[in-house]
mmCIF file of C-alpha atoms in Angstrom:
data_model
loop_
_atom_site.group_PDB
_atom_site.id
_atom_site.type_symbol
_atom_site.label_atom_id
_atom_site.label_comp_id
_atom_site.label_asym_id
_atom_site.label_seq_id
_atom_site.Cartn_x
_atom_site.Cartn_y
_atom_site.Cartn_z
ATOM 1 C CA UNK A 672 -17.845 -4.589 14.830
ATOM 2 C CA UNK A 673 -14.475 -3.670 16.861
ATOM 3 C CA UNK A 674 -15.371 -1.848 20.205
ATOM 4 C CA UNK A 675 -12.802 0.482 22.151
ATOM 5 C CA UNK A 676 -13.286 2.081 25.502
ATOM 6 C CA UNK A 677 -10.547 4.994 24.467
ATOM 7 C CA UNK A 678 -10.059 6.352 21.376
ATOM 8 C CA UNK A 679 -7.567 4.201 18.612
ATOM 9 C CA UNK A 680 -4.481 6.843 18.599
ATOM 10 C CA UNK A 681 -4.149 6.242 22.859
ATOM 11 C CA UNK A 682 -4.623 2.053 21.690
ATOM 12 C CA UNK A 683 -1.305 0.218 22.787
ATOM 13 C CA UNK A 684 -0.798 -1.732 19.269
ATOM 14 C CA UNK A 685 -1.472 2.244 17.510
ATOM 15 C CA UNK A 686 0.940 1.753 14.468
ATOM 16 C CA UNK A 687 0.487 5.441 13.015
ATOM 17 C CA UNK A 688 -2.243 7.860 12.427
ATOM 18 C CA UNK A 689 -2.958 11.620 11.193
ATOM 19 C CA UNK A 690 -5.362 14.218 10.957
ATOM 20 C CA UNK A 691 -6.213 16.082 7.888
ATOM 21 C CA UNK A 692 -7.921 19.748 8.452
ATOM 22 C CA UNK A 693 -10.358 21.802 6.017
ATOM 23 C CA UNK A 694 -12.432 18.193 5.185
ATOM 24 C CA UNK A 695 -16.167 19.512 6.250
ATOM 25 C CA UNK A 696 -17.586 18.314 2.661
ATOM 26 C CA UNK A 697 -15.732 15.312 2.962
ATOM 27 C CA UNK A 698 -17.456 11.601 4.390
ATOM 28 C CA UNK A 699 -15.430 9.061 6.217
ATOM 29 C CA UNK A 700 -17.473 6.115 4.164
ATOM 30 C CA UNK A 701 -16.155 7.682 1.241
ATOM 31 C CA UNK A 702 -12.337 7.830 1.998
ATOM 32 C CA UNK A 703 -13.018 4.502 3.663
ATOM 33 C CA UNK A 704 -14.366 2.737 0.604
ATOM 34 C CA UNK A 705 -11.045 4.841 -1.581
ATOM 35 C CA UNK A 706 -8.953 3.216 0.675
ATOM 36 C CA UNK A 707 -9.965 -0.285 0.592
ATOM 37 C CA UNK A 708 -9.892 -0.251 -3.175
ATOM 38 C CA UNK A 709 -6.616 1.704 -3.277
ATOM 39 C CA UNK A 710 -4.442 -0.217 -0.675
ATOM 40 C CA UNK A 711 -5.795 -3.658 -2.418
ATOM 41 C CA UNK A 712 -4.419 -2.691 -5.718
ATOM 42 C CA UNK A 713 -1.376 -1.089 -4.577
ATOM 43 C CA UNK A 714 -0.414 -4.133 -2.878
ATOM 44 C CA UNK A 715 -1.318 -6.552 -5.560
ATOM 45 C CA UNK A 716 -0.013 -4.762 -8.502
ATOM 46 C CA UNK A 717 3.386 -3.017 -7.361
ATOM 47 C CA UNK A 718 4.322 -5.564 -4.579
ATOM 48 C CA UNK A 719 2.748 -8.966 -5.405
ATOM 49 C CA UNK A 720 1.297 -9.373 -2.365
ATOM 50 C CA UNK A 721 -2.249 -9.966 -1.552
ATOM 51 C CA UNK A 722 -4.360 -8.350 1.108
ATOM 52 C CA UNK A 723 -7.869 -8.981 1.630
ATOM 53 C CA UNK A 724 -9.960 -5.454 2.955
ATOM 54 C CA UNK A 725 -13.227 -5.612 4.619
ATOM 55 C CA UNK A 726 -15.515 -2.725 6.301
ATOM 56 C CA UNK A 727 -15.531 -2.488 9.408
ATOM 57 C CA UNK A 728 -17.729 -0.331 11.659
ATOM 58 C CA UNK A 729 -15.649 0.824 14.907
ATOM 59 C CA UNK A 730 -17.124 2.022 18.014
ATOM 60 C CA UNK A 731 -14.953 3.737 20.675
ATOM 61 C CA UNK A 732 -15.794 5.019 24.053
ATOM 62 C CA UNK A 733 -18.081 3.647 26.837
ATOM 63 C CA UNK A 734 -21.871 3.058 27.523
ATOM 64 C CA UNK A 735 -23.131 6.667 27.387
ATOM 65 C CA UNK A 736 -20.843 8.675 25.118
ATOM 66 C CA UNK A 737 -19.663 5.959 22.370
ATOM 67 C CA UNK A 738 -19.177 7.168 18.712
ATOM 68 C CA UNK A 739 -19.033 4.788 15.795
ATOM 69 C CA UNK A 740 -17.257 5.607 12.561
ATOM 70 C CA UNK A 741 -16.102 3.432 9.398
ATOM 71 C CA UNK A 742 -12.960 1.596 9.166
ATOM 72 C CA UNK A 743 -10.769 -1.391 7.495
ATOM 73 C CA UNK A 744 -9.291 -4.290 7.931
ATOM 74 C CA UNK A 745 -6.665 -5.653 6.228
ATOM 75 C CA UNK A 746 -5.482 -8.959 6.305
ATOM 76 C CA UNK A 747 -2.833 -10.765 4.188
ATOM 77 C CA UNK A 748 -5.060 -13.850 2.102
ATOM 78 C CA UNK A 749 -3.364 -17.116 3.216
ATOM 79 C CA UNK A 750 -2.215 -16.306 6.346
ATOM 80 C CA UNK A 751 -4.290 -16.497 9.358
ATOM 81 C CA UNK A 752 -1.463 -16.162 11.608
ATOM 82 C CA UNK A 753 -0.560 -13.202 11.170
ATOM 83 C CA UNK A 754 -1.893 -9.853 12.516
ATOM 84 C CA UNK A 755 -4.298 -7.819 10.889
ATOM 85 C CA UNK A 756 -4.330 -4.015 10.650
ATOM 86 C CA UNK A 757 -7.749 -2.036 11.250
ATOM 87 C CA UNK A 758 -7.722 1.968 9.923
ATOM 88 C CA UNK A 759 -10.411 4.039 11.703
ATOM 89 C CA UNK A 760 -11.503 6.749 10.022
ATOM 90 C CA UNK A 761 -13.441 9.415 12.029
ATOM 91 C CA UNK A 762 -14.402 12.724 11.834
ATOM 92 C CA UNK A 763 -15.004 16.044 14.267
ATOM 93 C CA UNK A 764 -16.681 18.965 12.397
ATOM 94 C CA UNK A 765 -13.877 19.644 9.979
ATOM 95 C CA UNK A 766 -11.279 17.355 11.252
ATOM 96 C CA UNK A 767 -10.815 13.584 9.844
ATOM 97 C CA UNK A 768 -8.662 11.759 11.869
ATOM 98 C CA UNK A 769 -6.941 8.336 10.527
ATOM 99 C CA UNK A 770 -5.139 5.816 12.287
ATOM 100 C CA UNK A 771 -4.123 2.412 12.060
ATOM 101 C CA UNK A 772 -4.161 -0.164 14.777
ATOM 102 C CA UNK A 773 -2.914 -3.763 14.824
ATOM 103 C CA UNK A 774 -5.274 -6.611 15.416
ATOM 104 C CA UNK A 775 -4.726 -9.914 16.714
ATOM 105 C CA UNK A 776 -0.980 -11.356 17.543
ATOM 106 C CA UNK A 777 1.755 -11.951 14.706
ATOM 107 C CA UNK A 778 2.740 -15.639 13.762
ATOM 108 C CA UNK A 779 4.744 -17.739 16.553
ATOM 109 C CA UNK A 780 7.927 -17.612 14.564
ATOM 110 C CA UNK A 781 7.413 -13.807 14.757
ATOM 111 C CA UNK A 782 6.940 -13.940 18.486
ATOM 112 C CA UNK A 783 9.777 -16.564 19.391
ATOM 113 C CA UNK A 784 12.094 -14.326 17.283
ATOM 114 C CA UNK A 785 10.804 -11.261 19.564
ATOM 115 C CA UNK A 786 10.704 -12.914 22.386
ATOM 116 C CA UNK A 787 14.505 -14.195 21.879
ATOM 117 C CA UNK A 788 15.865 -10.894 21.067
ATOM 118 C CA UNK A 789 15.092 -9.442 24.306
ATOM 119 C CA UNK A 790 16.733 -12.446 25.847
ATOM 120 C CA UNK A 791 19.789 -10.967 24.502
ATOM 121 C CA UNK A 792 22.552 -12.597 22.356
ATOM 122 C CA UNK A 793 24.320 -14.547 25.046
ATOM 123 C CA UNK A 794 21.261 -15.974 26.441
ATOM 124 C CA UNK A 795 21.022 -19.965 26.051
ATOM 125 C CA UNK A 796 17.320 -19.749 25.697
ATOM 126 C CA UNK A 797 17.439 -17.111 23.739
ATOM 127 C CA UNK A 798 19.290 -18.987 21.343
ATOM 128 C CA UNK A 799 17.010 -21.967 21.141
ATOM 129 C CA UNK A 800 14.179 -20.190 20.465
ATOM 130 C CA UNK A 801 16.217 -18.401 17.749
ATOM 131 C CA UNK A 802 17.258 -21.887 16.010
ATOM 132 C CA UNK A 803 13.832 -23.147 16.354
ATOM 133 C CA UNK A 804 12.214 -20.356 13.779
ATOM 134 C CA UNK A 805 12.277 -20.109 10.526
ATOM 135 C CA UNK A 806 14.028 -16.770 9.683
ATOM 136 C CA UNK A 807 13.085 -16.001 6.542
ATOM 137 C CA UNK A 808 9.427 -16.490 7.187
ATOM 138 C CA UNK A 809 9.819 -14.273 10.284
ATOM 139 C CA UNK A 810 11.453 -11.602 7.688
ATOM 140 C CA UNK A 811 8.890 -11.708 5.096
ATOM 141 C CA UNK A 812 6.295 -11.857 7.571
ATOM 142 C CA UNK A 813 8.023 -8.523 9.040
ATOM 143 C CA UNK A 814 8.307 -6.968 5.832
ATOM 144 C CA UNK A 815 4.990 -7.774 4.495
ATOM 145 C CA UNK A 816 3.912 -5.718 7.903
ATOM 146 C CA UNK A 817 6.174 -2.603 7.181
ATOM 147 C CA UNK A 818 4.754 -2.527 2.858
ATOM 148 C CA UNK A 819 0.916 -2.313 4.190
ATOM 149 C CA UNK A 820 1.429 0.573 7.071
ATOM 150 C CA UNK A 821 3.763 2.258 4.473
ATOM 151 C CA UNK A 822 1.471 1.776 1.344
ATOM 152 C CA UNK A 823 -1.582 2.822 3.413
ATOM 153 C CA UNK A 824 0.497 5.729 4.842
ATOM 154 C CA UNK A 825 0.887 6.638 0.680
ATOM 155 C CA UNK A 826 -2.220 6.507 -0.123
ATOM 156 C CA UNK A 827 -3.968 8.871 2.777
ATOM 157 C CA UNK A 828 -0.444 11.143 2.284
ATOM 158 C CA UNK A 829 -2.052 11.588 -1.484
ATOM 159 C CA UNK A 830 -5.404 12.527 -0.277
ATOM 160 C CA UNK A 831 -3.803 15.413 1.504
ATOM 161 C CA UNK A 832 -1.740 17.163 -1.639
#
């Protein structure tokens, strides 16, 4: 059970998040579960790539005014290294709000690559740590990153129309 002392959207790893008006008859459990089952198939069927989802129940604020609300993670099966993604989905009278967080670090290729580039070009350490990692790991790694957030970014989009 994830805990947060301020809400996910003001979270420093916040990857995106909306709000979708007009949803009083609608439960969070209930998009929750939607999206678990949608974003799994998605992933599997039009990208080949798997993704393991698991409920999650998220609490956010502090010892006397916390609120808890349904969530998922996502994680990609057969690689522990890499960061998972949590969606919290709450809700305010009529308002549901969605976003998506990342959880946990990405893979040490990912980071030496990061932490090279902002060593700049010309930098000799910079280098090393460039020719130590395995780029196309670090690329698929990246873009396997970029086809959850966008495919979960479809699939609450679609809710909305």
């Amino acid at each position: 059970m994830p805990k947060f002392k301020q809400p996910l959207a003001q979270h420093p790893l916040h990857q995106w998040g909306t709000r979708m008006g007009g949803a009083a008859n609608i439960e969070p459990g209930f998009l929750a579960s939607e999206l678990k089952s949608d974003v799994t198939s998605i992933m599997a069927n039009q990208y080949g790539i798997e993704v393991s989802a698991s409920d999650e129940e998220i609490t956010v604020g502090g010892l006397f005014s916390s609120t808890s609300f349904p969530g998922v993670e996502f994680s990609f099966t057969g690689h522990t290294d890499w960061a998972r993604f949590l969606v919290g989905i709450s809700k305010t009278a009529a308002i549901i709000s969605i976003d998506v967080i990342q959880q946990g670090s990405v893979s040490s290729g990912m980071q030496r690559m990061n932490s090279a580039s902002s060593k700049g070009m010309f930098s000799i350490s910079g280098a090393l740590q460039k020719a130590m990692t395995d780029q196309n790991a670090v690329e698929t790694e990246s873009m396997y990153y970029g086809t959850l957030l966008q495919t979960i970014q479809q699939v609450v989009e679609s809710w909305m129309e």
